[in-house]
Short mmCIF file of C-alpha atoms in Angstrom, two decimals:
data_model
loop_
_atom_site.label_atom_id
_atom_site.label_comp_id
_atom_site.label_asym_id
_atom_site.label_seq_id
_atom_site.Cartn_x
_atom_site.Cartn_y
_atom_site.Cartn_z
CA MET S 1 31.51 228.31 33.00
CA LYS S 2 30.46 224.92 33.36
CA ARG S 3 33.05 222.24 34.47
CA VAL S 4 32.29 218.64 33.92
CA ALA S 5 34.79 215.40 34.66
CA LEU S 6 35.28 212.95 31.98
CA ILE S 7 37.17 209.36 33.55
CA LEU S 8 38.64 206.90 31.14
CA ALA S 9 38.22 203.32 31.97
CA GLY S 10 40.46 202.05 29.04
CA GLY S 11 43.60 199.24 29.45
CA LYS S 12 43.92 195.87 30.02
CA GLY S 13 46.15 196.29 33.22
CA THR S 14 48.53 193.59 31.48
CA ARG S 15 51.33 194.67 33.50
CA LEU S 16 49.02 193.42 37.23
CA TRP S 17 47.93 189.96 35.44
CA PRO S 18 47.46 187.90 36.47
CA LEU S 19 45.12 190.27 39.02
CA SER S 20 43.08 192.03 36.09
CA ARG S 21 42.61 190.00 32.37
CA GLU S 22 40.21 191.07 30.13
CA LYS S 23 37.14 190.80 30.78
CA PHE S 24 38.04 192.23 34.01
CA PRO S 25 40.49 194.96 33.29
CA LYS S 26 42.36 196.78 36.04
CA PHE S 27 40.13 199.79 37.82
CA PHE S 28 37.90 197.02 39.28
CA LEU S 29 40.58 196.01 41.00
CA LYS S 30 40.44 196.34 45.13
CA PHE S 31 43.11 198.86 46.69
CA GLU S 32 42.65 199.61 49.86
CA LYS S 33 39.41 199.93 52.38
CA ASP S 34 37.62 197.17 49.81
CA LYS S 35 37.26 199.66 47.27
CA SER S 36 37.89 199.09 43.61
CA LEU S 37 40.25 201.79 41.81
CA ILE S 38 37.30 203.35 39.60
CA GLN S 39 34.83 203.60 42.89
CA GLU S 40 38.39 205.53 44.73
CA SER S 41 38.79 207.62 41.69
CA PHE S 42 34.77 208.79 41.91
CA LEU S 43 34.81 209.01 45.52
CA ARG S 44 38.10 212.06 45.38
CA LEU S 45 36.49 214.31 42.06
CA LYS S 46 32.94 214.02 44.41
CA GLY S 47 34.64 216.59 46.10
CA PHE S 48 35.44 218.96 43.24
CA PHE S 49 32.04 218.46 40.68
CA ASP S 50 28.77 217.54 42.13
CA VAL S 51 28.20 214.22 41.08
CA LYS S 52 25.71 214.42 37.58
CA ASP S 53 28.74 216.15 36.16
CA ILE S 54 30.41 212.94 36.65
CA PHE S 55 31.12 211.17 33.34
CA ILE S 56 32.63 207.78 32.41
CA ALA S 57 34.12 206.71 29.10
CA SER S 58 34.95 202.90 28.95
CA GLY S 59 33.96 199.60 27.11
CA GLY S 60 30.14 199.34 26.32
CA GLU S 61 31.10 195.67 27.58
CA TYR S 62 31.86 197.26 31.26
CA ARG S 63 28.51 200.37 31.09
CA TYR S 64 26.79 198.51 33.92
CA LEU S 65 29.23 197.13 35.86
CA ILE S 66 30.61 200.23 36.27
CA LYS S 67 26.39 201.60 36.59
CA GLN S 68 26.81 199.00 39.84
CA GLU S 69 29.93 199.93 41.22
CA ILE S 70 29.33 203.70 41.48
CA GLU S 71 26.15 202.97 43.09
CA ARG S 72 28.15 201.08 45.42
CA LEU S 73 28.88 203.82 47.05
CA GLY S 74 25.19 205.15 47.86
CA PHE S 75 24.69 207.45 44.82
CA LYS S 76 21.96 206.95 42.06
CA TYR S 77 24.31 207.46 38.95
CA PRO S 78 22.24 207.60 35.87
CA LEU S 79 23.44 205.07 33.27
CA GLU S 80 24.09 208.24 30.49
CA ASN S 81 26.50 209.49 32.27
CA ILE S 82 28.76 206.01 31.42
CA LEU S 83 29.91 206.87 27.20
CA PRO S 84 29.92 203.63 25.76
CA GLU S 85 32.90 202.90 23.58
CA PRO S 86 32.47 200.46 21.42
CA VAL S 87 36.36 199.38 20.84
CA SER S 88 39.28 200.94 22.24
CA ARG S 89 40.94 203.31 20.18
CA ASN S 90 42.93 204.81 23.36
CA THR S 91 42.73 208.00 24.75
CA CYS S 92 42.34 210.56 21.66
CA SER S 93 39.35 209.04 20.62
CA ALA S 94 37.60 208.84 24.24
CA ILE S 95 38.25 212.41 24.88
CA THR S 96 36.81 212.81 21.70
CA LEU S 97 33.41 211.15 21.99
CA GLY S 98 33.57 213.08 25.45
CA ALA S 99 34.26 216.69 24.22
CA PHE S 100 31.42 216.36 21.67
CA TYR S 101 29.00 214.94 23.76
CA PHE S 102 29.55 217.86 26.16
CA LYS S 103 29.58 219.86 22.88
CA ASN S 104 25.87 218.45 22.16
CA ARG S 105 24.77 219.10 25.60
CA PHE S 106 26.86 221.73 27.31
CA LYS S 107 27.49 223.65 23.95
CA ASP S 108 30.87 224.34 25.92
CA ALA S 109 32.48 223.39 29.21
CA ILE S 110 35.67 222.89 31.73
CA MET S 111 36.27 219.49 30.56
CA SER S 112 38.75 217.60 33.23
CA VAL S 113 39.93 214.17 32.25
CA PHE S 114 41.10 211.44 34.52
CA PRO S 115 42.14 207.78 34.69
CA ALA S 116 40.24 205.87 36.30
CA ASP S 117 42.64 203.49 37.87
CA HIS S 118 45.22 206.37 39.68
CA ILE S 119 46.09 206.71 43.52
CA ILE S 120 45.69 210.10 44.28
CA LYS S 121 45.92 211.67 47.78
CA PRO S 122 45.29 214.01 49.49
CA TYR S 123 42.28 215.17 48.10
CA SER S 124 42.95 218.51 49.46
CA VAL S 125 46.16 219.28 47.81
CA PHE S 126 44.77 217.62 44.62
CA HIS S 127 41.55 219.61 44.13
CA LYS S 128 44.20 222.66 44.78
CA ALA S 129 45.65 221.57 42.26
CA LEU S 130 42.21 220.90 39.66
CA GLU S 131 41.11 224.70 40.41
CA LYS S 132 44.32 226.31 39.29
CA ALA S 133 44.07 224.03 36.16
CA ASN S 134 40.23 225.57 35.80
CA SER S 135 42.17 228.72 35.81
CA CYS S 136 44.19 228.42 32.93
CA ALA S 137 42.32 226.47 31.05
CA LEU S 138 40.04 229.26 31.34
CA ARG S 139 42.81 231.32 29.37
CA ASP S 140 42.43 228.90 26.30
CA PHE S 141 45.39 226.18 27.48
CA LEU S 142 45.74 222.71 27.62
CA VAL S 143 46.51 222.24 31.39
CA THR S 144 48.08 218.63 32.26
CA LEU S 145 49.26 218.05 35.42
CA GLY S 146 52.91 217.77 36.37
CA ILE S 147 53.99 214.91 39.09
CA LYS S 148 56.46 215.68 40.77
CA PRO S 149 58.86 213.30 40.94
CA ASP S 150 60.90 211.43 44.56
CA TYR S 151 63.00 209.25 42.78
CA PRO S 152 64.54 208.63 39.35
CA ALA S 153 61.33 206.09 37.41
CA THR S 154 61.45 204.70 34.13
CA GLY S 155 58.27 202.77 33.97
CA TYR S 156 56.73 206.94 33.19
CA GLY S 157 56.69 210.28 30.50
CA TYR S 158 58.11 212.98 32.12
CA ILE S 159 57.49 216.39 31.17
CA LYS S 160 59.69 219.13 30.70
CA ALA S 161 58.90 222.24 32.21
CA LYS S 162 60.02 225.78 30.56
CA VAL S 163 62.30 227.55 33.54
CA ALA S 164 60.18 230.69 33.18
CA ARG S 165 56.80 230.62 34.40
CA LEU S 166 53.73 232.03 32.90
CA LYS S 167 54.09 235.55 33.71
CA ALA S 168 52.17 238.38 33.29
CA LYS S 169 53.19 240.88 30.63
CA ASN S 170 51.53 243.54 32.82
CA LYS S 171 52.53 243.07 35.93
CA LYS S 172 50.23 245.27 37.87
CA ALA S 173 47.60 243.18 36.06
CA LYS S 174 45.62 240.99 38.84
CA VAL S 175 43.04 239.59 35.56
CA ALA S 176 43.61 238.65 31.87
CA SER S 177 43.97 241.94 29.45
CA PRO S 178 42.34 240.66 25.73
CA PRO S 179 43.93 239.98 23.62
CA ASP S 180 47.05 238.74 25.70
CA ARG S 181 45.67 235.93 27.37
CA ARG S 182 48.97 234.76 29.08
CA ALA S 183 48.72 238.30 31.22
CA GLY S 184 47.58 238.10 34.33
CA LEU S 185 48.79 234.09 35.21
CA LYS S 186 51.06 234.25 38.51
CA ALA S 187 53.90 233.10 39.43
CA LYS S 188 53.66 229.84 41.51
CA LYS S 189 50.78 228.28 39.84
CA TYR S 190 51.47 227.44 35.90
CA TYR S 191 54.40 226.75 33.36
CA GLU S 192 54.33 226.51 30.00
CA VAL S 193 56.10 223.01 28.33
CA GLU S 194 59.23 222.69 26.83
CA ARG S 195 58.50 218.92 25.98
CA PHE S 196 56.98 215.92 26.33
CA ILE S 197 59.81 212.91 26.81
CA GLU S 198 59.18 209.28 26.49
CA LYS S 199 60.09 206.44 29.54
CA PRO S 200 64.02 207.06 29.63
CA ASP S 201 66.55 204.55 31.04
CA ILE S 202 67.54 205.08 34.52
CA LYS S 203 70.88 207.18 32.92
CA LYS S 204 68.99 209.61 31.82
CA ALA S 205 65.65 209.34 34.99
CA LYS S 206 68.32 209.92 37.47
CA ARG S 207 69.96 213.20 35.33
CA PHE S 208 66.20 214.99 35.48
CA LEU S 209 66.08 214.14 38.93
CA LYS S 210 68.65 215.60 40.14
CA GLU S 211 67.95 218.62 37.06
CA GLY S 212 64.75 219.85 38.35
CA GLY S 213 61.99 220.82 36.40
CA TYR S 214 61.04 217.66 34.64
CA TYR S 215 58.03 215.90 36.21
CA TRP S 216 55.76 212.61 35.58
CA ASN S 217 53.15 213.06 32.97
CA ALA S 218 49.77 211.33 34.87
CA GLY S 219 47.93 211.45 32.16
CA ILE S 220 45.75 213.84 33.27
CA PHE S 221 44.07 216.73 31.99
CA VAL S 222 42.48 220.22 32.15
CA PHE S 223 40.77 222.26 28.78
CA LYS S 224 38.05 223.52 27.31
CA VAL S 225 35.69 221.60 24.97
CA SER S 226 35.97 223.94 22.54
CA LYS S 227 39.69 224.70 22.61
CA ILE S 228 40.37 220.28 22.97
CA LEU S 229 38.46 220.17 19.42
CA SER S 230 40.06 223.06 17.79
CA GLU S 231 43.59 221.66 18.46
CA ILE S 232 41.74 217.88 17.24
CA GLU S 233 39.87 219.55 14.03
CA LYS S 234 44.17 220.83 13.45
CA PHE S 235 45.93 218.12 14.42
CA MET S 236 43.66 214.81 13.86
CA PRO S 237 40.98 215.85 11.52
CA GLU S 238 40.71 211.99 10.40
CA ILE S 239 39.32 211.39 14.16
CA TYR S 240 37.27 215.00 14.44
CA ASN S 241 36.18 214.60 10.86
CA LYS S 242 34.52 210.76 12.12
CA PHE S 243 32.76 212.27 15.49
CA GLN S 244 31.21 215.76 13.57
CA LYS S 245 28.15 214.04 11.89
CA TRP S 246 27.52 212.64 15.49
CA ASN S 247 24.57 214.03 17.29
CA GLY S 248 25.63 213.06 20.69
CA LYS S 249 22.60 210.70 21.61
CA ASP S 250 23.11 207.64 19.62
CA PHE S 251 25.80 205.63 19.98
CA THR S 252 24.88 203.05 17.53
CA TYR S 253 26.59 205.98 15.59
CA LEU S 254 29.84 204.97 16.78
CA GLU S 255 29.66 201.72 15.49
CA LYS S 256 30.17 202.53 12.13
CA ILE S 257 33.30 204.67 13.26
CA TYR S 258 35.12 203.55 15.89
CA THR S 259 36.90 200.77 13.50
CA ASP S 260 38.62 203.07 11.15
CA LEU S 261 39.60 205.66 14.09
CA PRO S 262 43.49 205.31 14.56
CA ASP S 263 44.61 204.06 18.01
CA ILE S 264 46.21 206.71 19.34
CA SER S 265 47.51 208.12 22.50
CA ILE S 266 45.95 212.60 23.14
CA ASP S 267 49.28 212.73 23.80
CA TYR S 268 50.73 212.02 21.45
CA ALA S 269 48.52 213.52 18.94
CA VAL S 270 48.10 216.92 20.37
CA MET S 271 49.48 217.70 23.33
CA GLU S 272 52.49 217.20 22.44
CA LYS S 273 52.52 219.31 19.01
CA SER S 274 49.67 222.28 20.07
CA LYS S 275 52.18 225.55 21.66
CA ASP S 276 48.96 226.29 24.16
CA ILE S 277 50.29 224.00 27.06
CA ALA S 278 50.47 224.84 30.24
CA LEU S 279 51.50 222.71 33.46
CA VAL S 280 50.27 222.67 36.86
CA PRO S 281 52.81 220.93 40.04
CA PHE S 282 50.70 218.68 42.23
CA SER S 283 52.84 217.15 45.02
CA GLY S 284 51.28 214.92 46.83
CA ILE S 285 50.84 211.14 46.54
CA TRP S 286 50.04 209.56 43.24
CA SER S 287 50.54 206.45 41.56
CA ASP S 288 49.16 204.94 38.54
CA VAL S 289 49.12 201.39 40.52
CA GLY S 290 50.68 200.23 36.43
CA CYS S 291 52.59 197.41 38.14
CA PHE S 292 53.31 195.02 41.76
CA GLU S 293 55.56 197.48 42.60
CA GLU S 294 53.32 200.64 43.06
CA PHE S 295 50.78 198.66 45.09
CA TYR S 296 53.82 197.15 47.40
CA LYS S 297 55.32 201.05 47.66
CA ILE S 298 51.61 202.29 49.24
CA LEU S 299 50.55 199.46 50.84
CA LYS S 300 50.85 198.45 54.61
CA LYS S 301 54.23 196.17 55.63
CA ASP S 302 54.57 194.39 58.33
CA LYS S 303 57.90 194.40 60.70
CA SER S 304 60.02 192.43 57.96
CA GLY S 305 58.68 194.55 54.86
CA ASN S 306 55.55 191.95 53.47
CA VAL S 307 52.27 193.40 51.81
CA ILE S 308 50.81 189.53 52.79
CA SER S 309 46.79 189.44 52.11
CA GLY S 310 44.22 186.56 51.24
CA ARG S 311 45.29 182.95 52.53
CA VAL S 312 49.59 183.10 52.80
CA LEU S 313 51.53 181.05 55.59
CA ASN S 314 54.40 182.99 55.50
CA ILE S 315 57.65 181.88 57.65
CA ASP S 316 60.80 184.34 57.74
CA SER S 317 60.17 186.12 54.50
CA LYS S 318 61.37 189.40 53.86
CA ASN S 319 59.92 192.95 51.42
CA SER S 320 57.81 190.50 49.79
CA PHE S 321 54.53 190.59 48.52
CA LEU S 322 52.80 188.42 48.76
CA LEU S 323 48.99 187.93 47.77
CA SER S 324 47.11 185.02 47.33
CA ASP S 325 43.39 183.92 46.61
CA GLU S 326 41.71 182.49 49.53
CA GLU S 327 40.41 178.99 47.75
CA ARG S 328 44.48 178.58 47.52
CA GLN S 329 46.96 178.60 49.68
CA LEU S 330 50.57 179.97 49.55
CA VAL S 331 53.52 179.22 51.44
CA THR S 332 56.98 180.82 51.50
CA LEU S 333 59.76 179.71 53.49
CA GLY S 334 63.11 182.14 53.61
CA VAL S 335 62.52 184.19 50.48
CA ASN S 336 63.54 187.89 49.77
CA ASN S 337 62.38 190.71 47.36
CA LEU S 338 59.71 188.68 45.59
CA VAL S 339 56.56 189.43 44.30
CA VAL S 340 54.22 185.70 44.46
CA ILE S 341 50.75 186.57 42.98
CA ASN S 342 48.07 183.08 43.54
CA THR S 343 44.40 183.77 41.52
CA LYS S 344 42.04 180.26 41.36
CA ASP S 345 43.93 179.48 38.05
CA ALA S 346 47.55 181.03 37.97
CA THR S 347 50.08 181.78 39.58
CA LEU S 348 53.48 184.98 39.31
CA VAL S 349 55.82 184.72 40.85
CA MET S 350 59.02 187.45 39.82
CA LYS S 351 62.21 189.01 41.78
CA ASN S 352 59.99 192.85 42.95
CA GLY S 353 61.76 195.24 40.36
CA GLU S 354 60.50 193.17 37.36
CA GLY S 355 57.35 193.97 37.29
CA GLN S 356 57.56 196.19 33.77
CA LYS S 357 57.89 192.47 31.94
CA VAL S 358 54.75 190.80 32.91
CA LYS S 359 53.30 192.33 30.16
CA LYS S 360 55.82 190.39 28.31
CA VAL S 361 54.54 187.18 29.59
CA PHE S 362 50.63 188.54 28.87
CA GLU S 363 51.49 188.58 25.50
CA ILE S 364 53.33 185.56 24.82
CA LEU S 365 49.89 184.42 26.49
CA LYS S 366 46.91 186.48 24.87
CA ASN S 367 45.53 183.07 23.14
CA ASP S 368 45.13 181.31 26.46
CA ILE S 369 42.35 182.01 28.37
CA VAL S 370 44.19 182.50 31.81
CA THR S 371 44.90 186.42 29.98
CA LYS S 372 41.03 186.68 29.36
CA GLU S 373 38.66 186.12 31.78
CA HIS S 374 39.26 184.77 36.05
CA LYS S 375 37.84 181.70 37.47
CA LEU S 376 35.19 183.87 38.88
CA VAL S 377 33.57 185.87 35.60
CA ILE S 378 31.45 189.05 37.24
CA LYS S 379 28.69 190.02 34.84
CA PRO S 380 25.74 192.91 35.53
CA TRP S 381 23.36 189.81 36.65
CA GLY S 382 25.58 188.07 39.25
CA TRP S 383 28.30 186.11 38.47
CA TYR S 384 29.64 182.76 37.37
CA LYS S 385 32.57 180.62 38.34
CA VAL S 386 34.14 177.64 36.19
CA LEU S 387 34.23 174.50 37.94
CA GLU S 388 36.03 172.14 34.93
CA ASP S 389 36.55 173.03 31.28
CA LYS S 390 37.43 170.21 29.23
CA PRO S 391 37.23 169.28 25.55
CA GLY S 392 33.31 168.29 25.36
CA TYR S 393 31.55 170.07 28.22
CA LYS S 394 32.18 172.61 30.42
CA VAL S 395 30.61 172.82 34.42
CA LYS S 396 30.19 175.91 36.15
CA ILE S 397 27.97 177.51 38.84
CA LEU S 398 25.97 180.62 38.09
CA GLY S 399 25.18 183.61 41.13
CA VAL S 400 22.20 185.06 40.06
CA ASN S 401 21.07 188.58 42.16
CA PRO S 402 18.28 188.92 43.52
CA GLY S 403 15.27 190.00 41.19
CA GLU S 404 17.79 190.22 38.48
CA ARG S 405 17.91 187.90 35.24
CA LEU S 406 19.79 186.61 31.95
CA SER S 407 18.91 187.55 28.40
CA LEU S 408 16.74 185.66 26.45
CA GLN S 409 19.18 183.76 24.97
CA LYS S 410 19.60 180.31 22.55
CA HIS S 411 23.32 178.14 21.95
CA LYS S 412 23.74 176.90 18.42
CA TYR S 413 26.49 174.30 19.37
CA ARG S 414 25.69 173.01 23.04
CA ASP S 415 22.83 171.57 24.90
CA GLU S 416 22.97 173.00 28.85
CA ASN S 417 21.81 171.43 31.83
CA TRP S 418 19.97 173.63 34.85
CA ILE S 419 20.48 171.87 38.64
CA VAL S 420 19.48 174.43 41.52
CA ILE S 421 21.69 174.52 44.78
CA LYS S 422 21.00 177.53 45.96
CA GLY S 423 17.08 179.11 46.08
CA GLU S 424 14.23 179.51 43.76
CA ALA S 425 14.29 179.96 39.81
CA ILE S 426 11.99 180.64 37.04
CA VAL S 427 13.43 179.36 34.16
CA THR S 428 11.71 180.22 30.85
CA LEU S 429 11.83 177.32 28.00
CA ASP S 430 10.60 178.73 24.21
CA LYS S 431 7.73 180.16 25.85
CA LYS S 432 7.10 178.27 29.36
CA ASN S 433 7.77 179.29 33.22
CA ILE S 434 9.13 176.34 34.59
CA ARG S 435 9.21 177.06 38.61
CA LEU S 436 12.52 175.21 39.67
CA LYS S 437 13.32 174.34 43.96
CA GLU S 438 16.73 172.96 45.27
CA GLY S 439 18.00 169.42 43.45
CA GLU S 440 15.44 170.53 41.15
CA SER S 441 16.58 170.29 37.65
CA VAL S 442 16.09 171.50 33.58
CA ASN S 443 17.74 170.38 30.08
CA ILE S 444 18.04 173.02 28.13
CA PRO S 445 18.33 171.42 23.71
CA ARG S 446 20.27 173.89 22.24
CA GLY S 447 18.84 176.25 19.72
CA VAL S 448 16.31 176.51 22.32
CA LEU S 449 15.29 180.18 23.58
CA HIS S 450 16.19 180.12 27.43
CA ARG S 451 16.49 182.22 30.28
CA VAL S 452 16.52 182.25 34.62
CA TYR S 453 15.13 184.52 36.47
CA ASN S 454 15.72 185.38 40.65
CA PRO S 455 12.26 185.87 42.83
CA ASP S 456 13.85 186.28 45.89
CA ARG S 457 14.11 190.13 46.47
CA LYS S 458 17.12 188.88 49.03
CA ARG S 459 18.85 186.05 48.74
CA ILE S 460 21.30 184.60 45.32
CA LEU S 461 20.05 181.97 43.16
CA GLU S 462 23.43 179.36 42.07
CA ILE S 463 22.84 177.43 39.87
CA LEU S 464 24.96 174.17 38.62
CA GLU S 465 25.61 174.42 34.70
CA LEU S 466 26.91 171.66 32.63
CA SER S 467 26.92 172.34 28.99
CA ARG S 468 27.92 169.70 26.58
CA GLY S 469 28.90 170.06 22.63
CA GLU S 470 31.37 170.11 20.45
CA VAL S 471 32.23 174.39 20.56
CA ILE S 472 31.53 175.50 24.65
CA ILE S 473 32.34 179.69 24.21
CA GLU S 474 30.80 182.49 25.77
CA GLU S 475 30.68 183.79 21.78
CA ASP S 476 27.99 180.81 21.33
CA ILE S 477 26.06 183.09 23.07
CA ILE S 478 22.35 184.78 20.35
CA ARG S 479 20.51 186.98 22.38
CA LEU S 480 16.47 188.03 21.61
CA GLU S 481 16.44 190.13 24.45
CA ASP S 482 19.02 191.97 27.05
CA LYS S 483 18.32 194.69 30.10
CA TYR S 484 22.06 195.21 30.03
CA GLU S 485 22.06 196.10 26.15
CA ARG S 486 24.65 193.49 24.80
#
């Protein structure tokens, strides 16, 4: 049976603030070897799936950015493999979206689901676990990968496996003999699942580790498309029925149904209710990189136990995670067991071990710009950097990649002035095209259609943008043409 992968690129990574923001989710963060987490996820799956059979479900606003991330790895990646969600409605809706898409395109397949932002090693051990999971899924089980715990973690959900493995009723049978689909399941491959458990306190986590038979819930699933859809129809008809009318092609239709979908995970919606759940253990290296402590555990440390990255001057500090933006100097003197994250516009200082509480900080600051975006904001056409943001005016530098252009747009509440500081620009102003060289500028009154194009095929175009007006927000952009379908 055909195998397909669905990477779920969602969430905000609130426990990794200020590195992750609403408009710069966790899966774009670079972890090691200068690759982002979503790039690592793609490379990890490439050895098990054909590139054309790896799909990604994510917010529509990230579609082109994700395509660019994958193509930086040297692959030509089709845009139609990125399934855009109008809004985030948790993993049940995202998986239902993928399952209906695969049903319409392939009729049936073995569908494997992966978070976009995990670290898993070694690939060979992971692929062996996936092979076992695929074999089990062929027998109409919903399979989850369970991570064998090596410490009493309180930040993960757990899965309790039944002591007895799934055994063949006919011990001589080498393959399943209908109608008993459990026949032929060999020892040391699969467990039936007894129950799913919420994140425990430290006392329970220690007991789980001591007793054995408990696994971390990694959010990795393998099942037939037909099987997961039948279970969603059974347990979540309010989601199933909405998608049933979708043809698998018209993504604008999803905008009509998504706002009414319940915000629920596949664990709560289906996995905890179904009677056909199996677990395949994975004993390799795994981390959901859900907080800074997880980063610290995996990254290489110096002889004093420090992880240091960026513009950092450290004197006599120990056992600390010290990270600073290249434009901001961080100095630590004699500190111990701290996490210090120093970005262009926000600094986090906390005791190592308090990482689960960062989410509270994010909630408190949720209306502040520092939780929404970085000073440097990545766009499909390039980037922009905010230099100054005050009442009545805002100053930015726009970096337009070679051969790229912004959308044809206008503003209702602000005037703009563009000054070319590097490269050469072709500016559309109403129906005229104006060529600007370095040092030349153009004034753009509110209500006037405009855009900029970088004709150079090698150099980035940089423009100093001064916006003036009573309201200066990204939402004040009225697009008439946009190659990125925003």
